[in-house]
Amino acid sequence: MDCKLQKGAQRTESLVWPGQEGFPEDGGEDGLSESFQLLQMDVGYEHQEEEACPANSATWCSKNVQRKQRHWERIVSSKKSKRKQEKERRKVKRAEHPGNDNCTCPQHSKRFLKALTKDRLLEAKHSGPRLCVDLSMTHHMSKKELSRLAGQIRRLYGSNKKASRPFWIYLTGFSTDSPLYEECLRMNDGFSAYLLDVTEEDCFSLFPLETLVYLTPDSEQALEDIDQNTVYIIGGLVDESIQKKVTFQKARDCAVKTARLPIQEYMVRRQNEKNYHSEVLAINQVFDILSTYFETHSWPEALKKGVSPGKGYILRNAME
């Protein structure tokens, strides 16, 4: 402040003293009073200049904040609009499929949906169709093959959880100290809590033989329907370990009925560059066919879902 007063005083000198105009020669009170008035005016001007900068800076900051706020409001508005559209989409979907429990309802929590799935699976244990995955032939598989089989078990179980009419699943011939079990624990989150039966017993000793049907592509009998009093068996093998008629021969040795999926009855071979055609499917693909047929009673629809284009088959009506 002293420096500023000094600057003000210097300005006053430059304005007043040259020519001694406006000041009495004796330097009386009137002259001093006028000098102090000029000095006060100059100091006040300095204060105005100092206050102008913070004000301008505050105005600039305020505009920047307002710009960011408008940008944020646009983002929030966009999110609200998307949530509203998603809510309308779910509402239309529920209206189109009123009996589909898999439609995620906004008012239903994940805990509720999880409990609903659990109830459906436990109900299937008492009144639903039964499916065995025969895992008694895995001791000759490589680590890679076991990993693929573990992945197929995970996908099979996932499809069954989503089904409106699930099967009750048995993993038979499955030891908890086997390499496959370790691979399932490693690859499949929550595997130990899966709602299914795991047993070391062979499927042929677990159920009466007359209730069993072993599904194998080598069978001459096509599967016509799914009977809830029948236990269906899928061989736990992967593509790399396929040996001709292994599952078919195992079923025959135990005097168990066999059946194949009706691929030949509803599908035809499609020409492809590799000339490759195969009716051998992964266990999760076989299950998807069985599950879809059990819900729709349509073999074409079921086969379309489970038989991938890479197998070289298409539905007959697709050729027309």
Short mmCIF file of C-alpha atoms in Angstrom, two decimals:
data_model
loop_
_atom_site.label_atom_id
_atom_site.label_comp_id
_atom_site.label_asym_id
_atom_site.label_seq_id
_atom_site.Cartn_x
_atom_site.Cartn_y
_atom_site.Cartn_z
CA MET A 1 0.00 0.00 0.00
CA ASP A 2 2.93 2.36 0.75
CA CYS A 3 4.22 1.81 -2.77
CA LYS A 4 0.85 2.58 -4.23
CA LEU A 5 0.50 5.72 -2.12
CA GLN A 6 3.93 6.78 -3.28
CA LYS A 7 2.94 6.18 -6.93
CA GLY A 8 -0.23 8.18 -6.35
CA ALA A 9 1.76 10.98 -4.80
CA GLN A 10 4.18 11.03 -7.76
CA ARG A 11 1.28 11.29 -10.18
CA THR A 12 -0.14 14.13 -8.10
CA GLU A 13 3.19 15.92 -8.30
CA SER A 14 3.33 15.56 -12.06
CA LEU A 15 -0.21 16.87 -12.39
CA VAL A 16 -0.08 19.77 -9.93
CA TRP A 17 3.37 21.21 -9.30
CA PRO A 18 4.50 22.22 -12.80
CA GLY A 19 3.73 25.90 -13.15
CA GLN A 20 2.47 25.99 -9.54
CA GLU A 21 -1.07 26.25 -10.95
CA GLY A 22 -3.93 25.71 -8.55
CA PHE A 23 -1.72 25.96 -5.43
CA PRO A 24 -1.10 29.12 -3.35
CA GLU A 25 2.51 30.05 -2.95
CA ASP A 26 2.37 29.74 0.80
CA GLY A 27 1.11 26.06 0.64
CA GLY A 28 -2.01 26.70 2.75
CA GLU A 29 -4.69 24.37 3.90
CA ASP A 30 -6.74 24.72 0.68
CA GLY A 31 -3.79 23.55 -1.42
CA LEU A 32 -3.07 20.61 0.85
CA SER A 33 -6.71 19.61 0.92
CA GLU A 34 -6.89 19.56 -2.88
CA SER A 35 -3.70 17.48 -3.09
CA PHE A 36 -5.08 14.90 -0.72
CA GLN A 37 -8.31 14.76 -2.70
CA LEU A 38 -6.40 14.03 -5.90
CA LEU A 39 -4.32 11.44 -4.07
CA GLN A 40 -7.45 9.69 -2.74
CA MET A 41 -8.98 9.64 -6.25
CA ASP A 42 -5.85 8.02 -7.68
CA VAL A 43 -5.69 5.39 -4.91
CA GLY A 44 -9.37 4.61 -5.46
CA TYR A 45 -8.69 4.08 -9.16
CA GLU A 46 -5.93 1.62 -8.26
CA HIS A 47 -8.37 -0.32 -6.09
CA GLN A 48 -10.87 -0.48 -8.94
CA GLU A 49 -8.23 -1.95 -11.25
CA GLU A 50 -7.27 -4.59 -8.67
CA GLU A 51 -10.89 -5.62 -8.12
CA ALA A 52 -11.61 -5.87 -11.87
CA CYS A 53 -9.34 -8.91 -12.42
CA PRO A 54 -10.88 -11.24 -9.83
CA ALA A 55 -14.33 -10.30 -11.03
CA ASN A 56 -13.49 -11.15 -14.65
CA SER A 57 -11.81 -14.39 -13.54
CA ALA A 58 -14.88 -15.36 -11.49
CA THR A 59 -17.13 -14.63 -14.47
CA TRP A 60 -14.99 -16.84 -16.71
CA CYS A 61 -14.99 -19.62 -14.09
CA SER A 62 -18.73 -19.35 -13.74
CA LYS A 63 -19.24 -19.77 -17.49
CA ASN A 64 -16.95 -22.81 -17.51
CA VAL A 65 -18.91 -24.41 -14.65
CA GLN A 66 -22.16 -23.70 -16.42
CA ARG A 67 -20.85 -25.30 -19.61
CA LYS A 68 -19.80 -28.45 -17.73
CA GLN A 69 -23.12 -28.55 -15.92
CA ARG A 70 -25.05 -28.35 -19.22
CA HIS A 71 -22.87 -31.17 -20.60
CA TRP A 72 -23.56 -33.31 -17.53
CA GLU A 73 -27.29 -32.61 -17.74
CA ARG A 74 -27.29 -33.82 -21.35
CA ILE A 75 -25.59 -37.07 -20.30
CA VAL A 76 -28.09 -37.64 -17.49
CA SER A 77 -30.99 -36.91 -19.81
CA SER A 78 -29.63 -39.36 -22.38
CA LYS A 79 -29.28 -42.10 -19.75
CA LYS A 80 -32.83 -41.51 -18.53
CA SER A 81 -34.10 -41.75 -22.10
CA LYS A 82 -32.25 -45.03 -22.68
CA ARG A 83 -33.60 -46.51 -19.42
CA LYS A 84 -37.11 -45.51 -20.45
CA GLN A 85 -36.69 -47.13 -23.87
CA GLU A 86 -35.31 -50.32 -22.27
CA LYS A 87 -38.25 -50.41 -19.87
CA GLU A 88 -40.70 -50.09 -22.76
CA ARG A 89 -38.86 -52.81 -24.68
CA ARG A 90 -39.12 -55.21 -21.74
CA LYS A 91 -42.78 -54.34 -21.31
CA VAL A 92 -43.49 -55.22 -24.96
CA LYS A 93 -41.46 -58.43 -24.65
CA ARG A 94 -43.42 -59.53 -21.58
CA ALA A 95 -46.68 -58.78 -23.39
CA GLU A 96 -45.58 -60.91 -26.37
CA HIS A 97 -44.38 -63.80 -24.17
CA PRO A 98 -46.58 -63.79 -21.07
CA GLY A 99 -45.58 -67.32 -20.04
CA ASN A 100 -41.84 -66.84 -20.39
CA ASP A 101 -40.27 -66.70 -16.94
CA ASN A 102 -36.90 -65.83 -18.43
CA CYS A 103 -38.00 -62.28 -19.29
CA THR A 104 -36.13 -60.15 -16.78
CA CYS A 105 -38.78 -58.10 -14.98
CA PRO A 106 -37.57 -54.79 -13.48
CA GLN A 107 -39.52 -55.46 -10.26
CA HIS A 108 -37.81 -58.83 -9.75
CA SER A 109 -34.44 -58.83 -8.06
CA LYS A 110 -31.62 -61.18 -8.98
CA ARG A 111 -32.19 -62.99 -5.71
CA PHE A 112 -35.82 -63.61 -6.61
CA LEU A 113 -34.95 -64.88 -10.11
CA LYS A 114 -32.26 -67.13 -8.65
CA ALA A 115 -34.76 -68.59 -6.19
CA LEU A 116 -37.25 -69.09 -9.03
CA THR A 117 -34.66 -71.01 -11.07
CA LYS A 118 -33.80 -73.13 -8.05
CA ASP A 119 -37.47 -74.00 -7.51
CA ARG A 120 -37.87 -75.05 -11.14
CA LEU A 121 -34.80 -77.30 -11.00
CA LEU A 122 -35.84 -78.93 -7.74
CA GLU A 123 -39.29 -79.51 -9.14
CA ALA A 124 -37.70 -81.24 -12.13
CA LYS A 125 -35.92 -83.56 -9.73
CA HIS A 126 -39.27 -84.97 -8.65
CA SER A 127 -41.46 -84.65 -11.74
CA GLY A 128 -39.33 -83.68 -14.76
CA PRO A 129 -37.56 -85.80 -17.39
CA ARG A 130 -34.17 -87.21 -16.41
CA LEU A 131 -30.91 -87.08 -18.30
CA CYS A 132 -27.63 -88.87 -17.52
CA VAL A 133 -24.24 -87.81 -18.80
CA ASP A 134 -22.15 -90.98 -18.81
CA LEU A 135 -18.65 -89.91 -17.71
CA SER A 136 -17.26 -93.39 -17.16
CA MET A 137 -15.20 -93.26 -20.39
CA THR A 138 -13.02 -90.23 -19.64
CA HIS A 139 -9.92 -92.08 -18.36
CA HIS A 140 -8.45 -92.24 -21.90
CA MET A 141 -8.95 -88.54 -22.62
CA SER A 142 -6.19 -85.96 -22.93
CA LYS A 143 -6.06 -82.77 -20.85
CA LYS A 144 -7.36 -80.78 -23.82
CA GLU A 145 -10.28 -83.16 -24.30
CA LEU A 146 -11.13 -83.00 -20.59
CA SER A 147 -11.15 -79.22 -20.75
CA ARG A 148 -13.53 -79.27 -23.70
CA LEU A 149 -15.79 -81.73 -21.93
CA ALA A 150 -15.82 -79.55 -18.79
CA GLY A 151 -16.87 -76.60 -20.94
CA GLN A 152 -19.67 -78.63 -22.52
CA ILE A 153 -20.96 -79.61 -19.06
CA ARG A 154 -21.05 -75.93 -18.10
CA ARG A 155 -23.02 -74.99 -21.22
CA LEU A 156 -25.40 -77.92 -20.74
CA TYR A 157 -26.13 -76.86 -17.18
CA GLY A 158 -26.55 -73.22 -18.24
CA SER A 159 -29.12 -74.19 -20.88
CA ASN A 160 -31.00 -76.30 -18.37
CA LYS A 161 -31.18 -73.40 -15.88
CA LYS A 162 -32.75 -71.17 -18.54
CA ALA A 163 -35.30 -73.76 -19.68
CA SER A 164 -38.91 -73.21 -18.64
CA ARG A 165 -39.25 -77.00 -18.33
CA PRO A 166 -35.83 -78.22 -17.16
CA PHE A 167 -34.49 -81.76 -16.94
CA TRP A 168 -32.94 -83.24 -13.84
CA ILE A 169 -29.29 -83.93 -14.65
CA TYR A 170 -27.14 -86.83 -13.41
CA LEU A 171 -23.38 -86.92 -13.90
CA THR A 172 -22.73 -90.65 -13.56
CA GLY A 173 -19.46 -92.55 -13.36
CA PHE A 174 -17.98 -89.28 -12.11
CA SER A 175 -15.39 -89.49 -9.35
CA THR A 176 -14.66 -86.39 -7.28
CA ASP A 177 -10.94 -87.18 -7.33
CA SER A 178 -10.76 -87.54 -11.12
CA PRO A 179 -8.92 -85.14 -13.45
CA LEU A 180 -12.25 -84.20 -15.07
CA TYR A 181 -13.73 -83.16 -11.72
CA GLU A 182 -10.69 -80.98 -11.03
CA GLU A 183 -11.03 -79.46 -14.49
CA CYS A 184 -14.71 -78.72 -13.88
CA LEU A 185 -13.84 -76.96 -10.61
CA ARG A 186 -11.13 -74.96 -12.36
CA MET A 187 -13.16 -73.91 -15.39
CA ASN A 188 -16.72 -73.63 -14.07
CA ASP A 189 -17.47 -71.03 -11.41
CA GLY A 190 -19.71 -72.45 -8.69
CA PHE A 191 -19.51 -75.99 -10.08
CA SER A 192 -19.67 -77.55 -6.62
CA ALA A 193 -23.03 -75.77 -6.08
CA TYR A 194 -24.64 -76.97 -9.33
CA LEU A 195 -28.16 -78.30 -8.77
CA LEU A 196 -27.64 -81.79 -10.17
CA ASP A 197 -26.61 -85.24 -8.98
CA VAL A 198 -22.96 -86.30 -9.09
CA THR A 199 -22.30 -89.98 -8.51
CA GLU A 200 -19.54 -92.51 -9.06
CA GLU A 201 -22.14 -95.14 -9.87
CA ASP A 202 -22.58 -96.22 -13.46
CA CYS A 203 -25.88 -95.21 -15.06
CA PHE A 204 -26.67 -98.90 -15.73
CA SER A 205 -26.60 -99.72 -12.02
CA LEU A 206 -28.31 -96.53 -10.91
CA PHE A 207 -31.63 -97.11 -12.73
CA PRO A 208 -33.67 -100.12 -13.87
CA LEU A 209 -32.39 -101.11 -17.32
CA GLU A 210 -35.88 -101.06 -18.85
CA THR A 211 -36.17 -97.33 -18.10
CA LEU A 212 -32.97 -96.41 -19.97
CA VAL A 213 -32.42 -95.19 -23.53
CA TYR A 214 -28.84 -94.54 -24.63
CA LEU A 215 -28.65 -91.78 -27.25
CA THR A 216 -26.00 -92.68 -29.82
CA PRO A 217 -25.60 -91.72 -33.50
CA ASP A 218 -24.90 -95.39 -34.32
CA SER A 219 -28.39 -96.55 -33.36
CA GLU A 220 -30.83 -97.65 -36.05
CA GLN A 221 -33.85 -96.40 -34.08
CA ALA A 222 -34.75 -92.71 -34.35
CA LEU A 223 -36.01 -90.98 -31.23
CA GLU A 224 -39.68 -90.13 -31.74
CA ASP A 225 -40.70 -88.49 -28.49
CA ILE A 226 -39.53 -87.70 -24.94
CA ASP A 227 -41.12 -89.78 -22.21
CA GLN A 228 -40.89 -88.46 -18.66
CA ASN A 229 -40.70 -92.01 -17.32
CA THR A 230 -37.59 -92.71 -19.39
CA VAL A 231 -34.02 -91.88 -18.41
CA TYR A 232 -31.98 -90.65 -21.39
CA ILE A 233 -28.21 -91.17 -21.49
CA ILE A 234 -25.61 -89.13 -23.37
CA GLY A 235 -22.05 -90.42 -23.69
CA GLY A 236 -19.50 -88.02 -22.20
CA LEU A 237 -17.10 -87.99 -25.13
CA VAL A 238 -15.66 -85.17 -27.19
CA ASP A 239 -14.87 -85.04 -30.90
CA GLU A 240 -11.17 -85.84 -30.59
CA SER A 241 -11.82 -89.04 -28.65
CA ILE A 242 -14.63 -90.43 -30.82
CA GLN A 243 -14.32 -94.10 -31.55
CA LYS A 244 -16.84 -95.87 -33.70
CA LYS A 245 -19.76 -97.42 -31.86
CA VAL A 246 -18.26 -97.11 -28.36
CA THR A 247 -21.48 -95.93 -26.72
CA PHE A 248 -23.62 -98.16 -28.93
CA GLN A 249 -21.63 -101.24 -27.97
CA LYS A 250 -21.68 -100.32 -24.28
CA ALA A 251 -25.49 -100.06 -24.35
CA ARG A 252 -25.83 -103.34 -26.24
CA ASP A 253 -23.57 -105.17 -23.77
CA CYS A 254 -25.87 -104.06 -20.96
CA ALA A 255 -29.06 -104.86 -22.91
CA VAL A 256 -30.15 -101.22 -22.91
CA LYS A 257 -32.29 -99.69 -25.66
CA THR A 258 -30.64 -97.15 -27.97
CA ALA A 259 -31.89 -94.29 -30.11
CA ARG A 260 -30.46 -91.56 -32.30
CA LEU A 261 -31.67 -88.04 -32.88
CA PRO A 262 -33.95 -87.87 -35.97
CA ILE A 263 -31.45 -85.90 -38.04
CA GLN A 264 -31.90 -88.14 -41.09
CA GLU A 265 -35.69 -87.80 -40.94
CA TYR A 266 -35.82 -83.98 -40.83
CA MET A 267 -32.51 -82.83 -42.32
CA VAL A 268 -30.52 -83.37 -45.49
CA ARG A 269 -26.86 -83.10 -46.33
CA ARG A 270 -25.70 -79.76 -47.61
CA GLN A 271 -22.93 -79.55 -50.16
CA ASN A 272 -19.77 -77.96 -48.79
CA GLU A 273 -16.17 -77.58 -49.86
CA LYS A 274 -14.84 -80.16 -47.39
CA ASN A 275 -17.63 -82.64 -48.14
CA TYR A 276 -17.98 -83.05 -44.40
CA HIS A 277 -21.14 -84.42 -42.79
CA SER A 278 -21.44 -85.64 -39.21
CA GLU A 279 -24.24 -86.55 -36.86
CA VAL A 280 -21.89 -86.58 -33.87
CA LEU A 281 -22.72 -83.66 -31.56
CA ALA A 282 -21.32 -82.26 -28.34
CA ILE A 283 -23.26 -83.18 -25.22
CA ASN A 284 -24.58 -79.62 -24.79
CA GLN A 285 -25.82 -79.62 -28.42
CA VAL A 286 -27.66 -82.91 -27.84
CA PHE A 287 -29.19 -81.47 -24.71
CA ASP A 288 -30.30 -78.28 -26.49
CA ILE A 289 -32.16 -80.43 -29.02
CA LEU A 290 -33.85 -82.51 -26.31
CA SER A 291 -34.75 -79.46 -24.23
CA THR A 292 -36.14 -77.49 -27.17
CA TYR A 293 -38.20 -80.44 -28.34
CA PHE A 294 -39.56 -81.01 -24.83
CA GLU A 295 -40.80 -77.40 -24.77
CA THR A 296 -42.01 -77.07 -28.38
CA HIS A 297 -42.72 -80.65 -29.53
CA SER A 298 -41.17 -79.67 -32.86
CA TRP A 299 -38.21 -81.68 -34.12
CA PRO A 300 -37.38 -79.21 -36.93
CA GLU A 301 -37.18 -76.34 -34.46
CA ALA A 302 -35.15 -78.42 -32.01
CA LEU A 303 -32.71 -79.68 -34.64
CA LYS A 304 -32.27 -76.21 -36.06
CA LYS A 305 -31.16 -75.01 -32.64
CA GLY A 306 -28.79 -77.88 -31.84
CA VAL A 307 -27.24 -78.93 -35.17
CA SER A 308 -24.71 -76.30 -36.16
CA PRO A 309 -24.15 -75.49 -39.87
CA GLY A 310 -20.63 -76.89 -39.57
CA LYS A 311 -22.07 -80.41 -39.31
CA GLY A 312 -23.11 -80.23 -42.96
CA TYR A 313 -26.88 -80.65 -42.45
CA ILE A 314 -29.84 -78.33 -43.04
CA LEU A 315 -33.58 -78.77 -42.59
CA ARG A 316 -35.46 -80.29 -45.52
CA ASN A 317 -37.85 -77.37 -45.87
CA ALA A 318 -34.87 -75.01 -46.15
CA MET A 319 -34.07 -76.62 -49.52
CA GLU A 320 -37.51 -75.82 -50.93
#
